[in-house]
Short mmCIF file of C-alpha atoms and ligand atoms in Angstrom, two decimals:
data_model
loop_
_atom_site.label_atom_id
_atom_site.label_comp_id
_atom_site.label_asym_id
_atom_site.label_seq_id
_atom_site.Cartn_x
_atom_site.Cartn_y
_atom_site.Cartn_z
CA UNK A 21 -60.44 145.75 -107.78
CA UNK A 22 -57.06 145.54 -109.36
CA UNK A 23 -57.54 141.91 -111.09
CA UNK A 24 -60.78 142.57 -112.07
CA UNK A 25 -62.26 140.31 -109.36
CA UNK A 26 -65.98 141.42 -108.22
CA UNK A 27 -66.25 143.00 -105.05
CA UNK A 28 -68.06 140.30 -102.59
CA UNK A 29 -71.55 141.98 -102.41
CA UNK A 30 -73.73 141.10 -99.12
CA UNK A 31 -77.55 141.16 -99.72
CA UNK A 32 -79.84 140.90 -96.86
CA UNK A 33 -83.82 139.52 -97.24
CA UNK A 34 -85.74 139.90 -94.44
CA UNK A 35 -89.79 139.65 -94.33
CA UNK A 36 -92.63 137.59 -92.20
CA UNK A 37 -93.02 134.08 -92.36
CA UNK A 38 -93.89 132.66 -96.07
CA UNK A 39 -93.48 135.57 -97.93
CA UNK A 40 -90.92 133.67 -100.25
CA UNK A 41 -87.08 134.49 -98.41
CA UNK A 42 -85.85 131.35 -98.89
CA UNK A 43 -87.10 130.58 -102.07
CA UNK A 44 -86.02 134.01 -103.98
CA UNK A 45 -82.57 133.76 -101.56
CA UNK A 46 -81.41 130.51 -102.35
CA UNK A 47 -82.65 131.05 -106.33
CA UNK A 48 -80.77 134.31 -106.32
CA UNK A 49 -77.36 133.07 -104.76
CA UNK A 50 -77.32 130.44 -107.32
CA UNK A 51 -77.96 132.51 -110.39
CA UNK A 52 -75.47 134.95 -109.14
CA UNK A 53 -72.59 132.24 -108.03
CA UNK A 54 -73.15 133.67 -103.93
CA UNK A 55 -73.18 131.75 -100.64
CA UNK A 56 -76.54 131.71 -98.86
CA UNK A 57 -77.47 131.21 -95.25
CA UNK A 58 -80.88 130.31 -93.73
CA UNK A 59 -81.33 132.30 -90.58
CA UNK A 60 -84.14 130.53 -89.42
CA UNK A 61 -82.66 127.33 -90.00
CA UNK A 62 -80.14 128.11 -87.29
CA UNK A 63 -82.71 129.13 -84.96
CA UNK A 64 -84.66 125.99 -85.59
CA UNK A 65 -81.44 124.54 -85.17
CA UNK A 66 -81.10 125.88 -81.22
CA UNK A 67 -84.41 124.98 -80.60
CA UNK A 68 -84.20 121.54 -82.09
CA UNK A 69 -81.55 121.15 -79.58
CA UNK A 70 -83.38 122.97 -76.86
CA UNK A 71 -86.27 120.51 -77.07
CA UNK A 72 -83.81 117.17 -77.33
CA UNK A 73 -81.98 117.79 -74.62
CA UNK A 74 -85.29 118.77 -71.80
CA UNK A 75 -84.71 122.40 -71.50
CA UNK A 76 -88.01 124.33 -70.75
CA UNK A 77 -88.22 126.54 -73.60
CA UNK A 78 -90.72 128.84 -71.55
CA UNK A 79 -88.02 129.58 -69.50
CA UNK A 80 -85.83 132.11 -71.03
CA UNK A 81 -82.71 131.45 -67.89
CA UNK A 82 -82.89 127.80 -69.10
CA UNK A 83 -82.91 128.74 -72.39
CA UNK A 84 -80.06 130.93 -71.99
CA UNK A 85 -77.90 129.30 -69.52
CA UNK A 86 -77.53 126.45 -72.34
CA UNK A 87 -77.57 128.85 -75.22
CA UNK A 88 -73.80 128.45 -75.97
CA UNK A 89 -74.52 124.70 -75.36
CA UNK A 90 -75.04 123.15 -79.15
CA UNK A 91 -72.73 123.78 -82.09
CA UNK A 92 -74.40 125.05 -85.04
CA UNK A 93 -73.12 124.81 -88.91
CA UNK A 94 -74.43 125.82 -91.56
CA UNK A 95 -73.14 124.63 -95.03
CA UNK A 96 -73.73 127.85 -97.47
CA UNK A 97 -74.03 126.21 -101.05
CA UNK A 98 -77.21 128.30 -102.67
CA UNK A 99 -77.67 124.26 -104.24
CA UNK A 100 -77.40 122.32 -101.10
CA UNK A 101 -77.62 124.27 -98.13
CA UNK A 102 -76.96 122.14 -94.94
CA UNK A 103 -77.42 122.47 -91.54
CA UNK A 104 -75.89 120.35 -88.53
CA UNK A 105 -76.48 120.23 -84.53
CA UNK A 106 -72.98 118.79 -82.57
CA UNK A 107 -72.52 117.03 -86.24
CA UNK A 108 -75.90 115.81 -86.61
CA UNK A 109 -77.73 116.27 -89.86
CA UNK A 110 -81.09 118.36 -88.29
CA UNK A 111 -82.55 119.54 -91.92
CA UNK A 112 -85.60 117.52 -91.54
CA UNK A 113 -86.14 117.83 -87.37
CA UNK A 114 -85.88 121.35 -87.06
CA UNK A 115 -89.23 121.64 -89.91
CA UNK A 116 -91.45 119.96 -87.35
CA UNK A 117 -94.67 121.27 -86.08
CA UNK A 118 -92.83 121.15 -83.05
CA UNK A 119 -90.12 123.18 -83.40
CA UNK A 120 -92.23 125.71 -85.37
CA UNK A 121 -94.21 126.36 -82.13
CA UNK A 122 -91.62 127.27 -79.97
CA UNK A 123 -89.08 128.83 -82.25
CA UNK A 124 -90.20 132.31 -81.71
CA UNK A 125 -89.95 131.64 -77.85
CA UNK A 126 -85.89 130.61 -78.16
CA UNK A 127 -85.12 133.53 -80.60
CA UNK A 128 -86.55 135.86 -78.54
CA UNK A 129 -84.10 135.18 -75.79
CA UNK A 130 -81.01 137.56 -76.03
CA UNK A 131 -78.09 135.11 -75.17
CA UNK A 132 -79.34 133.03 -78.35
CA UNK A 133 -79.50 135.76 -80.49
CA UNK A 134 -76.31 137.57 -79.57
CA UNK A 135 -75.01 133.64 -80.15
CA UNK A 136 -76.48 133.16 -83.40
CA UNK A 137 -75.43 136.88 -84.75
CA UNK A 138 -71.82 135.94 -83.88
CA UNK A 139 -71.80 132.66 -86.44
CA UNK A 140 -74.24 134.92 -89.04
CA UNK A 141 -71.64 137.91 -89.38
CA UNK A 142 -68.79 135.28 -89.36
CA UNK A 143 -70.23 133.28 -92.32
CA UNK A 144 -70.95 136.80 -94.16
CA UNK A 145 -67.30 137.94 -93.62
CA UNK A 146 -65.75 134.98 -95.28
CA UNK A 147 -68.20 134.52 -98.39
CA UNK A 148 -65.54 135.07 -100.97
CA UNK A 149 -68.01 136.28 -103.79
CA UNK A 150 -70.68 137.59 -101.37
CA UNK A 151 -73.71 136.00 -99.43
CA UNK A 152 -77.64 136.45 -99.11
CA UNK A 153 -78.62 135.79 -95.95
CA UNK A 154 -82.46 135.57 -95.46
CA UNK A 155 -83.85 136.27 -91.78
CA UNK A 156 -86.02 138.35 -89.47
CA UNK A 157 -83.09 141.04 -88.45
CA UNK A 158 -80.59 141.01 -91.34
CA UNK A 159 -80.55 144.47 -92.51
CA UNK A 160 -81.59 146.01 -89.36
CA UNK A 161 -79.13 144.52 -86.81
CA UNK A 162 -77.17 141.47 -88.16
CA UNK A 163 -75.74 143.03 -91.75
CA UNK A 164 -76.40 146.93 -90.86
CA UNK A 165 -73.99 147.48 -93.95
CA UNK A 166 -75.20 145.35 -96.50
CA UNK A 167 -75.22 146.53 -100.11
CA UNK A 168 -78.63 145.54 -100.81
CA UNK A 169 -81.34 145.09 -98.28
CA UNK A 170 -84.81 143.81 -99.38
CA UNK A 171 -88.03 143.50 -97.14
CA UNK A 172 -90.63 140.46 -98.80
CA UNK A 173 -94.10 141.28 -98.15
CA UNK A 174 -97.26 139.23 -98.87
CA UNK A 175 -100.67 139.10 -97.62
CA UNK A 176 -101.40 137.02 -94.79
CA UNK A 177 -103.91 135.28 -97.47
CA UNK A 178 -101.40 134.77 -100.43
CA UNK A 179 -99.35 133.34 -97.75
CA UNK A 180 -101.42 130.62 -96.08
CA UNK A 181 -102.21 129.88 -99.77
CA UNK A 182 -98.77 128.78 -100.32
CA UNK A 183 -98.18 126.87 -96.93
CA UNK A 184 -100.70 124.73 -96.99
CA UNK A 185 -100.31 123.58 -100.59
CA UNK A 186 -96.54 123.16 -99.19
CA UNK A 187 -97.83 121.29 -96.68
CA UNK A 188 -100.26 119.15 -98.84
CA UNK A 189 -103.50 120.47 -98.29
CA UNK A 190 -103.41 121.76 -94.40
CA UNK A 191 -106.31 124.06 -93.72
CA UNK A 192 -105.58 127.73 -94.91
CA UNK A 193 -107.47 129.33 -91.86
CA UNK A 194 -105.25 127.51 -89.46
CA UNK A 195 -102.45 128.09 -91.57
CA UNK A 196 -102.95 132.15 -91.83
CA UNK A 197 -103.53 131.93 -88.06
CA UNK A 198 -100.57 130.24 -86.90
CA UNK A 199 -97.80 132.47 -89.51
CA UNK A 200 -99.76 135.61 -87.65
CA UNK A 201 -99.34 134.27 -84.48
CA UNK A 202 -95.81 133.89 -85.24
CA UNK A 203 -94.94 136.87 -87.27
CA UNK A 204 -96.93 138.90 -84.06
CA UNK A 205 -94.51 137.18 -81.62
CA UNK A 206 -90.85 137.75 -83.84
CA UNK A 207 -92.05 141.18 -84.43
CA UNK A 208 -92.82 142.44 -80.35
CA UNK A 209 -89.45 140.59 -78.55
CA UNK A 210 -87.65 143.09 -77.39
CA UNK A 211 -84.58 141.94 -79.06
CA UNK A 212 -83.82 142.73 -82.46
CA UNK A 213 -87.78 141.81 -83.54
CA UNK A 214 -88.67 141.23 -87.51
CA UNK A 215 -88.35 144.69 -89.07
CA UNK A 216 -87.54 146.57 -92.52
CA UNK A 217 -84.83 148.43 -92.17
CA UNK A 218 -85.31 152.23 -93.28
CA UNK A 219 -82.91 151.98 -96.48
CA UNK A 220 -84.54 148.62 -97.33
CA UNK A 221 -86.48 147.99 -100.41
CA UNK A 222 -90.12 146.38 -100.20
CA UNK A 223 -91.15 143.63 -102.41
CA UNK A 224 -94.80 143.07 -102.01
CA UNK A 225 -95.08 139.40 -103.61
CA UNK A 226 -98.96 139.20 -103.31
CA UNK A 227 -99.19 138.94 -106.99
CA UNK A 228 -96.20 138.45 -108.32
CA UNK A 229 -94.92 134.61 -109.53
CA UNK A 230 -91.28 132.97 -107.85
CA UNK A 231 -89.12 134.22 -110.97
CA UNK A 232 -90.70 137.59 -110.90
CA UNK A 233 -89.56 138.03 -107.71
CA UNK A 234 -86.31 136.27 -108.33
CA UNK A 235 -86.00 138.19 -111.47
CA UNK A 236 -86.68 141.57 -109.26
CA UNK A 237 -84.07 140.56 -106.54
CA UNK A 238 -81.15 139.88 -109.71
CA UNK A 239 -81.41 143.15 -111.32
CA UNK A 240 -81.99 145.48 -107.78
CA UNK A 241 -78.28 143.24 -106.92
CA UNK A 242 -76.92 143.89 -110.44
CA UNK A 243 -77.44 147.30 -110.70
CA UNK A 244 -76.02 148.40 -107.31
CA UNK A 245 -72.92 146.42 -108.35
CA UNK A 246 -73.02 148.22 -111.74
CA UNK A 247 -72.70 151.39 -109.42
CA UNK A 248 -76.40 152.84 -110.41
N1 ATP B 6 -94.05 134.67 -105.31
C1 ATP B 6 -94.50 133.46 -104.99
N2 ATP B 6 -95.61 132.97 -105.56
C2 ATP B 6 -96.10 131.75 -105.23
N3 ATP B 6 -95.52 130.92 -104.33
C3 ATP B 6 -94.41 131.35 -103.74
C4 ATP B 6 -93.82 132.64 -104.02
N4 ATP B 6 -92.73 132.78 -103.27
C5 ATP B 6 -92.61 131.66 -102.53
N5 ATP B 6 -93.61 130.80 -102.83
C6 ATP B 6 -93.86 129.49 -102.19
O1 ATP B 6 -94.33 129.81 -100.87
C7 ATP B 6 -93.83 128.88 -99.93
C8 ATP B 6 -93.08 129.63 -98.83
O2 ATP B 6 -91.91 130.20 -99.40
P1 ATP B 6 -90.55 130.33 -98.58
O3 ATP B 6 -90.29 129.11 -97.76
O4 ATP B 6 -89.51 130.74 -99.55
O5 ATP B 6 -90.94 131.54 -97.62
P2 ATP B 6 -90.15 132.12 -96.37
O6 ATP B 6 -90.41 133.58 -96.37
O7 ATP B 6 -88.74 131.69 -96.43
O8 ATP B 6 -90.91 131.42 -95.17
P3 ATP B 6 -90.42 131.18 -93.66
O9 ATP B 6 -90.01 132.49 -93.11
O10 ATP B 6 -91.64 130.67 -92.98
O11 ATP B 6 -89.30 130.19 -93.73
C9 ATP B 6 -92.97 127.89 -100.73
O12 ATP B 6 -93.74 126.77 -101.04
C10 ATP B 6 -92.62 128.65 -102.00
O13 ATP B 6 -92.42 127.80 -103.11
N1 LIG B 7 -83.00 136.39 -88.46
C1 LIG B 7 -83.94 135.61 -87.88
C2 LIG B 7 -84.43 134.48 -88.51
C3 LIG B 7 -85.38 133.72 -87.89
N2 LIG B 7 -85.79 134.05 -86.66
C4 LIG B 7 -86.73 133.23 -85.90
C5 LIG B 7 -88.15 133.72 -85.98
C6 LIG B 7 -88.81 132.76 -86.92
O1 LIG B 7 -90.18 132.55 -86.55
C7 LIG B 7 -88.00 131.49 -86.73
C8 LIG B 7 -87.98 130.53 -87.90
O2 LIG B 7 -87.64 131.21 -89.08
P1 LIG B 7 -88.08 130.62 -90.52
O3 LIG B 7 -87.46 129.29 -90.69
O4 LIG B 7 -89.57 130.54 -90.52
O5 LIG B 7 -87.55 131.64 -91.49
O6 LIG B 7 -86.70 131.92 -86.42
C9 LIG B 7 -85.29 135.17 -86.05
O7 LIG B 7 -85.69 135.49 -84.91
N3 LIG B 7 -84.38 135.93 -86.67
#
C-alpha cells in the first residue's frame, strides 16, 4: 500500500473440537495486533437462545423458523472477546453441558448457518488490520479466500487429556467420547460440515506445547505477508 499500511490479512483455523483453535487464535491475534472471532461462540450463542426461549431443538422447522429470531454480537478484541444474545452478556451460558449437547443439532440446520455466515463474513470485511476467525467451515465455505488457512489436528487422546483437566478432573473416557460424538455429528450435516480445506495447512498438535503451536501459526502468517 501507498502509506505503508499492512494489507489486512484474514487467517482462518478450523479443526475438531479441543484441538487448541481458540487458544492458538486468540494468542495469535494478539501477538499480531488482529481482531478475532469465536465461531462456535456464536453458535452456542443461537442455541443458548434456542433453549431459553422453548424451541425444540430436534426440530430443525422450529429451529429454523426462529433462526433470524436472536441478535448475535460478537466483540472481536483477541484480549477480551465478548459475546451478547438481544444485549445479554451469554459468555458463561452458552459453555454449559447443556448447550454443548445440542449445539451440533442447531448448526446443522441451514437457515442458522446461512444466518451466522452473514455476521462471520461481515465482521471479517471490516477488521481493519485483519481477523482470525476459528471455526468448523472457515476456510472451506465461510472465508474461501483467506490468506492463510490452517487445519488443528490432535488425537482424540491428547484431546480428552486437555478437557478434562479444563474441566477439573472430568473423566477422560467420557470426555474422548462425547468430543467424538460431536466432531462425528459437525463433520456428516449436510451443510457446510467440519472440513480442511484442500489449500489448508495441517497442524497436528498431539505433541506439540500452546506456544509451539502459537509460534507455528505467527511465522506460517508472517511469511505469507512477507510474500514467501
Ligand atoms: N498444544 C496444546 N498442548 C496442551 N494443551 C493445549 C494445547 N492447545 C490447547 N490446549 C488446551 O486444550 C484445551 C482446549 O483448547 P481450545 O479451547 O483452544 O480448543 P478448541 O479447538 O478451540 O476447542 P473447541 O472446538 O471445543 O472450542 C484448553 O484447555 C487449552 O489450554
Ligand atoms: N464454524 C463453525 C463453528 C462451530 N460450529 C458448531 C459445531 C461445534 O460443535 C459447535 C461449538 O463449537 P466450539 O465452541 O466447540 O468451537 O458449533 C460450526 O458448526 N461451525
Amino acid at each position: 500500500m501507498e502509506n505503508g499500511a499492512a494489507q489486512p490479512v484474514i487467517v482462518a483455523i478450523d479443526g475438531p473440537s479441543g484441538t487448541g483453535k481458540s487458544s492458538t487464535s486468540k494468542a495469535v491475534a494478539a501477538q499480531l495486533g488482529l481482531s478475532y472471532l469465536d465461531t462456535g461462540a456464536q453458535y452456542r450463542a443461537m442455541t443458548w437462545w434456542m433453549v431459553t426461549n422453548g424451541i425444540d431443538v430436534d426440530d430443525p422447522s422450529a429451529v429454523a423458523a426462529a433462526a433470524d429470531k436472536p441478535e448475535i454480537v460478537s466483540g472481536t478484541d483477541p484480549n477480551h472477546p465478548t459475546i451478547t444474545v438481544d444485549g445479554v452478556d451469554v459468555s458463561g451460558p452458552i459453555r454449559t453441558p447443556e448447550v454443548t449437547s445440542k449445539v451440533s443439532a442447531v448448526s446443522a440446520v441451514p437457515e442458522v448457518r446461512a444466518r451466522i455466515t452473514e455476521l462471520q463474513r461481515s465482521l471479517a470485511a471490516t477488521a481493519e488490520r485483519g481477523i482470525v476467525v476459528e471455526g468448523r467451515d472457515i476456510g472451506t465455505t465461510v472465508l474461501p479466500d483467506a490468506d492463510v488457512k490452517i487445519f488443528l489436528t490432535a488425537s482424540p487422546e491428547a484431546r480428552a487429556a486437555r478437557r478434562s483437566g479444563e474441566l477439573k478432573g472430568a473423566d477422560v473416557h467420557t470426555t474422548r467420547e462425547a468430543l467424538l460424538k460431536r466432531d462425528a455429528a459437525d463433520s456428516s450435516r449436510k451443510t457446510s460440515p467440519l472440513a480442511k480445506a484442500d489449500d489448508a495447512i495441517e497442524v497436528d498438535t498431539t505433541d506439540l506445547t500452546l506456544p509451539q503451536v502459537i509460534e507455528c501459526v505467527v511465522t506460517l502468517v508472517e511469511e505469507k505477508r512477507a510474500g514467501k
